[in-house]
Amino acid sequence: MGQLVSGLAETWRYAGLVARETWLRATRRGAIGRLTSVSLGGTSPNRLLVAPTDLHAADPIEADHILSGLISLADGVLETEGVSPFELDPPTEAFAEALLSFSWLRQLRARRDEETSLYARQMVLSFLRHHGRISGPAWETDVTARRLIAFLSHSTVILRGADTGFYRRFLKAIGRHEKHLRSEWRTMPIGETRLYTAIALAMASICVDLPETRRNAAARRLDFELECQILADGGHVSRNPQVLLRLLFELLPLRQTYINLNLPLPKRLVPAIDRIYPALRFFRHRDGDLALFNGATPTLATELSAILRYDESGGQPFRALPHTGFHRLEAGATVVIVDAGRPLSTELSKTAHAGATAFEMSAGSSRFIVNAGLPHFASAEIRSAVRATAAHSAVTLENTSSMRFSHSDFLGPVATSGVSLVDVARETDADGEDQLRMRHDGYLGRFGLFCRRSISLTQDGARITGRDSFTRKAGGPPPEGEQAIAIARFHIHPSIWITRESDDEILLTAPDSTSFLFAAPGLIADIEDDVFFASSAGPRPSRQIAVPFRLGISSEILWSFERQS
């Protein structure tokens, strides 16, 4: 009977999601029709005032390759042999997006000669010739916003030695980008792309001589997005740590450009930056990398260090990001970062992962426990697989995920059922042990059970203890005879060596010889093959510890990681 009720509830929820998406699309279509004549109006710029600084590093070797006709972008390589890359078929979709975004212009900054500027102008003209019509992948909102920022940031490279005719055509192109993004912004769903669009529009409003009314409107637009998307604790509504890094690469140059031009800054720009920095440091592990939650991909150490150079907030990372839904336990040389939240809206669940109560652990200069993460350029199949609970250091029940995601092209990858509630309690006991207790309802609809996890870290950081259990909605353990099998998974970073000590003990050793002994007393701790997707060199083989337990026999398990001297 319970399964029938659960099935009916999921059917009704799915029907509600379809109705919601239908209404949203109709609303957006109507909005586009009403806004086109207004948003696409306005004068085009006549003068470029300033070029913002691009904080990404420029690679002179890559610049030489590009000029020689060997273009390596995203996950593909194209040999042009003297032909414009816009006339050739791109090797991959990700390559095409990177090419169309013009972010590769930053590499050309490393060369200061006429040949480089001439090449940049030829590429701009080739793009305008082949993609002048506002349609298709070249004018997808995210690509357009990135291209507008690239045109503005690298205008000095493009315009060095340019004649008046090209200068005017380039400014006209910037005007078209700005108008197109204005027409798109109001009908976009909340998320990183919408905020990125607001940043691009604010940058355009001060870098070229647009009317003051447009500049003020762009500042208000940016303030609105920062208010909606940067939470009070500094996290982003996507709950993806890496989004914070990407945003700072654009917000910092934007802030400095306002200051250089002696223009009033958008009211929420500086406060947002000041909140983001502590949140970014919150997600940073002992080895310098960011935690892998909700779609985070490998982070380049050079990028993170480049951004942290501008961090003026200082101090220790927060113990928790309560609005974003994460906790950080830190003592001695040990750091534990825990996902104690849920998607913040139906729309935002399209990028969310089923990682409630999952954790990552680092010590010394190494990461020990991780989530599977996401490669930079992942197929739809991989993206779907790594969103499941089994790809996280969490507990699964009956090999199902705590959240289910739609595979409908109409709905997109929205969460159709699963975690809607996460209860959290945290305290420090008399011995100074930091204790975190969590409960989520991801398995309540299908199995009538709450999933509980507690994690404790000793005051010296030498021991982590955990307890995983399932309880009925009315309280108490599952009924006797319950046959469901739960598995607690602990994904191990590829750099860690694993040695079995006994059936329930496994020794984990890092390259710097830091060691932790994992124990699950009275149970069998299996060592299984795994894949770590978030490696900068691409997916790498790794291992995971899996501890199965049958609820009818034991409704809870105890486990620990103890540092070895």
Tab-separated table of C-alpha atoms in Angstrom, residues 100-526:
chain	number	residue	atom	x	y	z
A	100	LEU	CA	32.462	30.823	-30.335
A	101	SER	CA	32.970	32.348	-26.874
A	102	PHE	CA	36.326	33.882	-27.959
A	103	SER	CA	37.730	33.256	-24.464
A	104	TRP	CA	40.868	31.994	-26.259
A	105	LEU	CA	41.672	35.622	-27.093
A	106	ARG	CA	43.323	35.807	-23.662
A	107	GLN	CA	46.170	33.650	-24.967
A	108	LEU	CA	46.951	36.247	-27.632
A	109	ARG	CA	47.688	38.813	-24.904
A	110	ALA	CA	51.020	37.073	-24.461
A	111	ARG	CA	52.130	38.407	-27.851
A	112	ARG	CA	52.272	42.139	-28.558
A	113	ASP	CA	52.755	42.391	-32.299
A	114	GLU	CA	50.825	43.370	-35.394
A	115	GLU	CA	50.554	39.778	-36.621
A	116	THR	CA	48.626	38.807	-33.498
A	117	SER	CA	46.239	41.750	-33.702
A	118	LEU	CA	45.657	41.175	-37.416
A	119	TYR	CA	44.794	37.527	-36.693
A	120	ALA	CA	42.365	38.570	-33.937
A	121	ARG	CA	40.607	41.000	-36.297
A	122	GLN	CA	40.378	38.367	-39.006
A	123	MET	CA	38.731	35.979	-36.557
A	124	VAL	CA	36.224	38.616	-35.454
A	125	LEU	CA	35.345	39.380	-39.074
A	126	SER	CA	35.080	35.678	-39.904
A	127	PHE	CA	32.736	35.151	-36.966
A	128	LEU	CA	30.534	38.070	-38.010
A	129	ARG	CA	30.432	36.777	-41.565
A	130	HIS	CA	29.431	33.227	-40.620
A	131	HIS	CA	27.331	33.951	-37.523
A	132	GLY	CA	26.057	37.460	-38.097
A	133	ARG	CA	22.458	36.321	-37.832
A	134	ILE	CA	21.285	36.057	-34.214
A	135	SER	CA	20.358	32.384	-34.151
A	136	GLY	CA	21.841	28.975	-33.456
A	137	PRO	CA	24.499	27.820	-30.966
A	138	ALA	CA	26.677	30.902	-31.572
A	139	TRP	CA	24.022	33.051	-29.956
A	140	GLU	CA	23.122	30.883	-26.998
A	141	THR	CA	22.967	33.193	-23.996
A	142	ASP	CA	25.949	31.773	-22.109
A	143	VAL	CA	28.163	31.801	-25.192
A	144	THR	CA	27.061	35.321	-26.129
A	145	ALA	CA	27.756	36.681	-22.639
A	146	ARG	CA	31.229	35.142	-22.562
A	147	ARG	CA	31.977	36.475	-26.045
A	148	LEU	CA	30.885	39.996	-25.110
A	149	ILE	CA	33.186	39.962	-22.076
A	150	ALA	CA	36.025	38.598	-24.214
A	151	PHE	CA	35.529	41.290	-26.880
A	152	LEU	CA	35.616	43.994	-24.216
A	153	SER	CA	38.496	42.562	-22.164
A	154	HIS	CA	40.713	41.920	-25.193
A	155	SER	CA	39.711	44.892	-27.297
A	156	THR	CA	43.265	46.252	-27.018
A	157	VAL	CA	44.561	43.162	-28.817
A	158	ILE	CA	41.798	43.261	-31.431
A	159	LEU	CA	41.991	46.991	-32.160
A	160	ARG	CA	45.781	47.465	-32.206
A	161	GLY	CA	46.473	48.850	-35.687
A	162	ALA	CA	42.806	48.672	-36.777
A	163	ASP	CA	41.355	51.156	-39.265
A	164	THR	CA	38.230	53.252	-38.703
A	165	GLY	CA	36.013	50.899	-40.687
A	166	PHE	CA	36.819	47.886	-38.527
A	167	TYR	CA	36.566	49.977	-35.344
A	168	ARG	CA	33.006	50.994	-36.215
A	169	ARG	CA	32.018	47.468	-37.185
A	170	PHE	CA	33.466	46.094	-33.944
A	171	LEU	CA	31.510	48.617	-31.860
A	172	LYS	CA	28.359	47.777	-33.791
A	173	ALA	CA	28.913	44.097	-32.964
A	174	ILE	CA	29.291	44.937	-29.272
A	175	GLY	CA	26.036	46.882	-29.470
A	176	ARG	CA	24.231	43.897	-30.999
A	177	HIS	CA	25.552	41.600	-28.287
A	178	GLU	CA	24.418	44.004	-25.575
A	179	LYS	CA	20.926	44.378	-27.052
A	180	HIS	CA	20.516	40.640	-27.538
A	181	LEU	CA	21.505	39.891	-23.942
A	182	ARG	CA	19.106	42.525	-22.645
A	183	SER	CA	16.291	40.863	-24.564
A	184	GLU	CA	17.203	37.449	-23.138
A	185	TRP	CA	17.854	38.359	-19.508
A	186	ARG	CA	14.304	38.919	-18.270
A	187	THR	CA	13.049	35.574	-19.527
A	188	MET	CA	15.949	33.451	-18.267
A	189	PRO	CA	15.572	31.058	-15.314
A	190	ILE	CA	17.591	31.784	-12.193
A	191	GLY	CA	21.116	30.420	-12.251
A	192	GLU	CA	24.738	31.102	-13.082
A	193	THR	CA	24.066	31.989	-16.735
A	194	ARG	CA	21.542	34.660	-15.775
A	195	LEU	CA	23.990	36.235	-13.325
A	196	TYR	CA	26.813	35.983	-15.847
A	197	THR	CA	24.596	37.789	-18.359
A	198	ALA	CA	23.966	40.589	-15.873
A	199	ILE	CA	27.731	40.890	-15.330
A	200	ALA	CA	28.364	41.094	-19.092
A	201	LEU	CA	25.705	43.783	-19.486
A	202	ALA	CA	27.115	45.819	-16.588
A	203	MET	CA	30.597	45.557	-18.090
A	204	ALA	CA	29.351	46.691	-21.498
A	205	SER	CA	27.448	49.601	-19.969
A	206	ILE	CA	30.653	51.176	-18.625
A	207	CYS	CA	33.223	50.059	-21.208
A	208	VAL	CA	31.507	51.757	-24.138
A	209	ASP	CA	29.695	55.079	-24.316
A	210	LEU	CA	26.137	53.899	-23.719
A	211	PRO	CA	23.592	56.375	-22.325
A	212	GLU	CA	23.527	56.896	-18.579
A	213	THR	CA	20.037	55.387	-18.409
A	214	ARG	CA	21.375	52.108	-19.786
A	215	ARG	CA	24.327	52.213	-17.388
A	216	ASN	CA	22.017	52.735	-14.412
A	217	ALA	CA	19.669	50.004	-15.609
A	218	ALA	CA	22.616	47.602	-15.930
A	219	ALA	CA	23.724	48.382	-12.368
A	220	ARG	CA	20.202	47.744	-11.052
A	221	ARG	CA	20.031	44.505	-13.022
A	222	LEU	CA	23.322	43.314	-11.530
A	223	ASP	CA	22.226	44.294	-8.024
A	224	PHE	CA	19.030	42.306	-8.485
A	225	GLU	CA	20.901	39.182	-9.593
A	226	LEU	CA	23.496	39.422	-6.818
A	227	GLU	CA	20.714	39.787	-4.274
A	228	CYS	CA	18.896	36.732	-5.668
A	229	GLN	CA	21.858	34.449	-6.273
A	230	ILE	CA	24.583	35.214	-3.711
A	231	LEU	CA	23.236	33.965	-0.411
A	232	ALA	CA	23.782	35.642	2.942
A	233	ASP	CA	26.603	33.210	3.784
A	234	GLY	CA	28.358	33.867	0.449
A	235	GLY	CA	27.369	30.651	-1.302
A	236	HIS	CA	25.746	30.554	-4.727
A	237	VAL	CA	22.192	29.288	-5.144
A	238	SER	CA	23.478	26.409	-7.316
A	239	ARG	CA	25.387	25.087	-4.264
A	240	ASN	CA	28.345	24.429	-6.551
A	241	PRO	CA	31.603	25.667	-4.951
A	242	GLN	CA	33.274	26.207	-8.313
A	243	VAL	CA	30.660	28.732	-9.429
A	244	LEU	CA	32.062	31.101	-6.795
A	245	LEU	CA	35.495	30.951	-8.426
A	246	ARG	CA	34.099	31.564	-11.909
A	247	LEU	CA	32.079	34.550	-10.694
A	248	LEU	CA	35.058	36.179	-8.996
A	249	PHE	CA	37.001	36.060	-12.276
A	250	GLU	CA	34.381	38.452	-13.684
A	251	LEU	CA	33.247	40.427	-10.628
A	252	LEU	CA	36.754	41.546	-9.618
A	253	PRO	CA	37.626	43.150	-13.002
A	254	LEU	CA	34.149	44.684	-13.118
A	255	ARG	CA	34.632	46.286	-9.703
A	256	GLN	CA	38.038	47.653	-10.686
A	257	THR	CA	36.703	49.052	-13.952
A	258	TYR	CA	34.001	50.999	-12.106
A	259	ILE	CA	36.691	52.355	-9.767
A	260	ASN	CA	39.073	53.271	-12.614
A	261	LEU	CA	36.313	55.224	-14.370
A	262	ASN	CA	35.304	56.913	-11.112
A	263	LEU	CA	31.741	55.658	-11.507
A	264	PRO	CA	29.397	54.753	-8.634
A	265	LEU	CA	29.534	51.006	-8.054
A	266	PRO	CA	26.371	48.871	-8.029
A	267	LYS	CA	25.290	48.779	-4.401
A	268	ARG	CA	25.580	45.017	-3.974
A	269	LEU	CA	28.777	44.420	-5.951
A	270	VAL	CA	31.373	44.933	-3.203
A	271	PRO	CA	29.293	43.263	-0.436
A	272	ALA	CA	28.774	40.246	-2.710
A	273	ILE	CA	32.508	39.900	-3.354
A	274	ASP	CA	33.202	40.259	0.373
A	275	ARG	CA	30.752	37.406	1.100
A	276	ILE	CA	31.949	35.126	-1.698
A	277	TYR	CA	35.586	35.029	-0.592
A	278	PRO	CA	34.978	33.409	2.838
A	279	ALA	CA	32.588	30.925	1.205
A	280	LEU	CA	35.236	30.031	-1.377
A	281	ARG	CA	37.789	29.433	1.381
A	282	PHE	CA	35.190	27.352	3.236
A	283	PHE	CA	35.208	24.827	0.373
A	284	ARG	CA	38.990	24.672	0.078
A	285	HIS	CA	40.688	21.468	1.182
A	286	ARG	CA	44.107	21.085	2.775
A	287	ASP	CA	45.639	20.259	-0.615
A	288	GLY	CA	44.351	23.571	-2.015
A	289	ASP	CA	41.571	22.109	-4.193
A	290	LEU	CA	37.866	22.834	-3.895
A	291	ALA	CA	35.382	20.289	-2.596
A	292	LEU	CA	33.402	18.366	-5.234
A	293	PHE	CA	29.730	19.054	-4.708
A	294	ASN	CA	26.871	19.703	-7.135
A	295	GLY	CA	28.760	19.580	-10.408
A	296	ALA	CA	32.171	20.918	-9.405
A	297	THR	CA	34.884	20.021	-11.919
A	298	PRO	CA	38.698	20.011	-11.503
A	299	THR	CA	40.083	23.344	-10.332
A	300	LEU	CA	43.348	24.629	-11.725
A	301	ALA	CA	45.668	25.579	-8.869
A	302	THR	CA	46.882	28.600	-10.853
A	303	GLU	CA	43.320	29.903	-11.231
A	304	LEU	CA	42.484	29.530	-7.565
A	305	SER	CA	45.739	31.148	-6.431
A	306	ALA	CA	45.237	34.006	-8.913
A	307	ILE	CA	41.859	34.806	-7.362
A	308	LEU	CA	42.925	34.328	-3.743
A	309	ARG	CA	45.639	36.969	-4.206
A	310	TYR	CA	42.856	39.559	-4.146
A	311	ASP	CA	41.220	38.206	-0.987
A	312	GLU	CA	41.104	40.986	1.581
A	313	SER	CA	38.738	39.242	4.002
A	314	GLY	CA	41.368	37.096	5.759
A	315	GLY	CA	40.631	35.003	8.808
A	316	GLN	CA	39.686	31.350	9.208
A	317	PRO	CA	36.974	29.690	7.097
A	318	PHE	CA	33.465	29.630	8.559
A	319	ARG	CA	32.290	26.542	10.449
A	320	ALA	CA	29.108	26.447	8.387
A	321	LEU	CA	27.297	27.978	5.440
A	322	PRO	CA	23.766	27.653	6.825
A	323	HIS	CA	21.973	29.269	3.878
A	324	THR	CA	23.833	27.207	1.286
A	325	GLY	CA	23.606	24.051	3.408
A	326	PHE	CA	27.165	22.939	4.209
A	327	HIS	CA	29.211	22.325	7.348
A	328	ARG	CA	32.975	22.274	7.864
A	329	LEU	CA	34.600	20.364	10.705
A	330	GLU	CA	38.262	21.282	11.169
A	331	ALA	CA	40.791	20.358	13.838
A	332	GLY	CA	44.520	19.882	13.742
A	333	ALA	CA	45.454	19.007	10.169
A	334	THR	CA	42.073	17.428	9.349
A	335	VAL	CA	39.191	18.975	7.413
A	336	VAL	CA	35.757	17.429	6.845
A	337	ILE	CA	33.293	19.221	4.528
A	338	VAL	CA	29.709	17.956	4.625
A	339	ASP	CA	26.696	18.520	2.370
A	340	ALA	CA	23.841	19.155	4.788
A	341	GLY	CA	21.404	20.799	2.381
A	342	ARG	CA	19.102	20.320	-0.591
A	343	PRO	CA	18.317	22.057	-3.922
A	344	LEU	CA	17.021	25.555	-3.240
A	345	SER	CA	14.316	25.446	-5.924
A	346	THR	CA	12.830	23.203	-8.585
A	347	GLU	CA	14.684	25.082	-11.311
A	348	LEU	CA	17.998	24.837	-9.455
A	349	SER	CA	17.551	21.083	-8.993
A	350	LYS	CA	18.481	20.713	-12.686
A	351	THR	CA	22.151	20.954	-11.702
A	352	ALA	CA	21.895	19.510	-8.188
A	353	HIS	CA	23.451	16.206	-7.127
A	354	ALA	CA	21.920	13.644	-4.775
A	355	GLY	CA	24.628	14.151	-2.167
A	356	ALA	CA	22.718	14.907	1.021
A	357	THR	CA	24.901	14.000	4.061
A	358	ALA	CA	27.874	13.180	1.767
A	359	PHE	CA	31.271	14.357	2.987
A	360	GLU	CA	34.843	14.866	1.864
A	361	MET	CA	37.914	14.622	4.097
A	362	SER	CA	41.462	15.914	3.742
A	363	ALA	CA	44.455	15.890	6.021
A	364	GLY	CA	47.956	17.263	5.700
A	365	SER	CA	48.448	17.982	2.002
A	366	SER	CA	46.181	15.206	0.717
A	367	ARG	CA	42.527	14.498	0.095
A	368	PHE	CA	41.440	11.104	1.415
A	369	ILE	CA	37.643	10.902	0.997
A	370	VAL	CA	36.028	12.548	-2.022
A	371	ASN	CA	32.936	12.536	-4.177
A	372	ALA	CA	33.275	11.315	-7.769
A	373	GLY	CA	33.093	14.866	-9.129
A	374	LEU	CA	32.565	15.763	-12.762
A	375	PRO	CA	35.054	15.985	-15.640
A	376	HIS	CA	35.418	19.296	-17.444
A	377	PHE	CA	33.668	17.959	-20.535
A	378	ALA	CA	31.244	15.184	-19.684
A	379	SER	CA	28.755	13.286	-21.806
A	380	ALA	CA	25.085	13.250	-20.827
A	381	GLU	CA	25.505	9.679	-19.556
A	382	ILE	CA	28.376	10.600	-17.243
A	383	ARG	CA	26.567	13.710	-15.997
A	384	SER	CA	23.560	11.579	-15.125
A	385	ALA	CA	25.632	8.886	-13.409
A	386	VAL	CA	27.661	11.201	-11.165
A	387	ARG	CA	24.527	12.953	-9.918
A	388	ALA	CA	23.332	9.764	-8.195
A	389	THR	CA	23.936	9.153	-4.497
A	390	ALA	CA	26.237	6.207	-5.249
A	391	ALA	CA	28.785	8.643	-6.743
A	392	HIS	CA	29.043	10.400	-3.369
A	393	SER	CA	30.507	9.428	-0.026
A	394	ALA	CA	27.058	8.828	1.404
A	395	VAL	CA	24.577	6.013	2.087
A	396	THR	CA	22.332	4.402	-0.528
A	397	LEU	CA	19.305	2.196	0.135
A	398	GLU	CA	18.555	-0.716	-2.204
A	399	ASN	CA	21.006	0.712	-4.757
A	400	THR	CA	18.707	3.672	-5.407
A	401	SER	CA	19.522	7.354	-5.345
A	402	SER	CA	18.123	9.660	-2.692
A	403	MET	CA	16.943	11.892	-5.545
A	404	ARG	CA	15.478	10.948	-8.917
A	405	PHE	CA	16.045	13.099	-11.973
A	406	SER	CA	13.979	13.503	-15.104
A	407	HIS	CA	15.289	12.225	-18.423
A	408	SER	CA	12.660	14.196	-20.327
A	409	ASP	CA	13.898	16.586	-23.019
A	410	PHE	CA	10.895	18.792	-22.204
A	411	LEU	CA	11.512	19.088	-18.458
A	412	GLY	CA	15.273	18.895	-18.535
A	413	PRO	CA	17.220	17.100	-15.754
A	414	VAL	CA	15.009	18.415	-12.946
A	415	ALA	CA	14.616	16.454	-9.684
A	416	THR	CA	11.290	14.630	-9.784
A	417	SER	CA	11.445	13.192	-6.263
A	418	GLY	CA	13.715	12.725	-3.296
A	419	VAL	CA	15.297	14.991	-0.719
A	420	SER	CA	13.066	17.884	0.286
A	421	LEU	CA	14.052	18.109	3.959
A	422	VAL	CA	17.413	17.989	5.733
A	423	ASP	CA	17.432	18.429	9.507
A	424	VAL	CA	20.763	19.463	11.031
A	425	ALA	CA	22.054	19.770	14.590
A	426	ARG	CA	25.600	20.592	15.666
A	427	GLU	CA	27.252	20.801	19.047
A	428	THR	CA	30.572	20.487	20.854
A	429	ASP	CA	30.717	17.995	23.715
A	430	ALA	CA	32.572	18.309	26.992
A	431	ASP	CA	35.733	16.829	25.454
A	432	GLY	CA	35.772	19.409	22.677
A	433	GLU	CA	34.574	16.942	20.044
A	434	ASP	CA	32.733	18.613	17.156
A	435	GLN	CA	29.521	16.686	16.444
A	436	LEU	CA	27.230	17.038	13.415
A	437	ARG	CA	23.902	15.165	13.173
A	438	MET	CA	21.758	15.082	10.021
A	439	ARG	CA	18.544	13.502	8.772
A	440	HIS	CA	17.061	13.589	5.255
A	441	ASP	CA	13.823	12.322	3.711
A	442	GLY	CA	15.211	11.134	0.385
A	443	TYR	CA	14.027	7.564	1.016
A	444	LEU	CA	10.862	8.406	2.927
A	445	GLY	CA	8.489	8.326	-0.055
A	446	ARG	CA	9.681	4.985	-1.455
A	447	PHE	CA	10.670	3.122	1.707
A	448	GLY	CA	9.018	5.018	4.565
A	449	LEU	CA	12.421	5.591	6.170
A	450	PHE	CA	14.523	8.590	7.157
A	451	CYS	CA	18.263	8.403	6.485
A	452	ARG	CA	20.402	9.611	9.390
A	453	ARG	CA	24.114	10.334	9.597
A	454	SER	CA	26.232	11.719	12.415
A	455	ILE	CA	29.884	12.734	12.059
A	456	SER	CA	32.231	13.695	14.893
A	457	LEU	CA	35.768	15.068	14.826
A	458	THR	CA	38.007	15.005	17.889
A	459	GLN	CA	39.605	18.182	19.163
A	460	ASP	CA	43.031	17.182	17.838
A	461	GLY	CA	41.684	16.079	14.430
A	462	ALA	CA	43.078	12.554	14.890
A	463	ARG	CA	39.782	10.658	14.810
A	464	ILE	CA	36.572	10.912	12.791
A	465	THR	CA	33.637	8.780	13.896
A	466	GLY	CA	30.381	8.261	12.056
A	467	ARG	CA	27.037	6.603	12.511
A	468	ASP	CA	24.635	5.798	9.646
A	469	SER	CA	21.116	4.605	10.330
A	470	PHE	CA	17.539	4.457	9.067
A	471	THR	CA	14.426	5.153	11.140
A	472	ARG	CA	10.715	4.974	10.488
A	473	LYS	CA	8.645	8.114	10.024
A	474	ALA	CA	6.957	7.574	13.388
A	475	GLY	CA	10.318	6.897	15.008
A	476	GLY	CA	12.198	3.781	15.909
A	477	PRO	CA	14.190	1.343	13.776
A	478	PRO	CA	12.859	-0.464	10.697
A	479	PRO	CA	10.633	-3.472	11.526
A	480	GLU	CA	12.255	-6.848	12.171
A	481	GLY	CA	12.524	-8.892	9.016
A	482	GLU	CA	13.147	-5.818	6.847
A	483	GLN	CA	15.173	-7.100	3.873
A	484	ALA	CA	16.347	-3.791	2.419
A	485	ILE	CA	20.112	-3.448	2.067
A	486	ALA	CA	21.916	-0.168	2.649
A	487	ILE	CA	25.485	0.580	1.551
A	488	ALA	CA	27.728	3.224	3.070
A	489	ARG	CA	30.244	4.326	0.429
A	490	PHE	CA	33.537	6.122	0.926
A	491	HIS	CA	35.189	7.173	-2.339
A	492	ILE	CA	38.982	7.274	-2.061
A	493	HIS	CA	41.138	9.836	-3.850
A	494	PRO	CA	43.358	8.164	-6.501
A	495	SER	CA	46.559	9.331	-4.784
A	496	ILE	CA	45.784	7.304	-1.644
A	497	TRP	CA	47.251	3.809	-1.180
A	498	ILE	CA	44.913	1.189	0.289
A	499	THR	CA	45.920	-1.807	2.402
A	500	ARG	CA	43.471	-4.273	3.956
A	501	GLU	CA	44.244	-4.935	7.616
A	502	SER	CA	41.241	-7.190	8.402
A	503	ASP	CA	37.660	-7.790	7.289
A	504	ASP	CA	36.511	-4.549	8.902
A	505	GLU	CA	39.727	-2.456	8.812
A	506	ILE	CA	41.464	-0.750	5.876
A	507	LEU	CA	44.590	1.409	6.029
A	508	LEU	CA	44.679	4.561	3.879
A	509	THR	CA	48.089	6.139	3.234
A	510	ALA	CA	48.833	9.422	1.430
A	511	PRO	CA	52.003	10.191	-0.575
A	512	ASP	CA	53.304	12.270	2.350
A	513	SER	CA	52.931	9.149	4.576
A	514	THR	CA	49.921	10.519	6.475
A	515	SER	CA	47.778	7.468	7.316
A	516	PHE	CA	44.259	6.813	8.573
A	517	LEU	CA	42.824	3.470	9.624
A	518	PHE	CA	39.225	2.977	8.518
A	519	ALA	CA	37.155	0.653	10.692
A	520	ALA	CA	33.548	-0.613	10.549
A	521	PRO	CA	33.402	-2.890	13.606
A	522	GLY	CA	31.641	-6.187	13.041
A	523	LEU	CA	30.947	-5.597	9.342
A	524	ILE	CA	32.627	-6.406	6.052
A	525	ALA	CA	34.343	-3.412	4.441
A	526	ASP	CA	34.629	-4.163	0.734
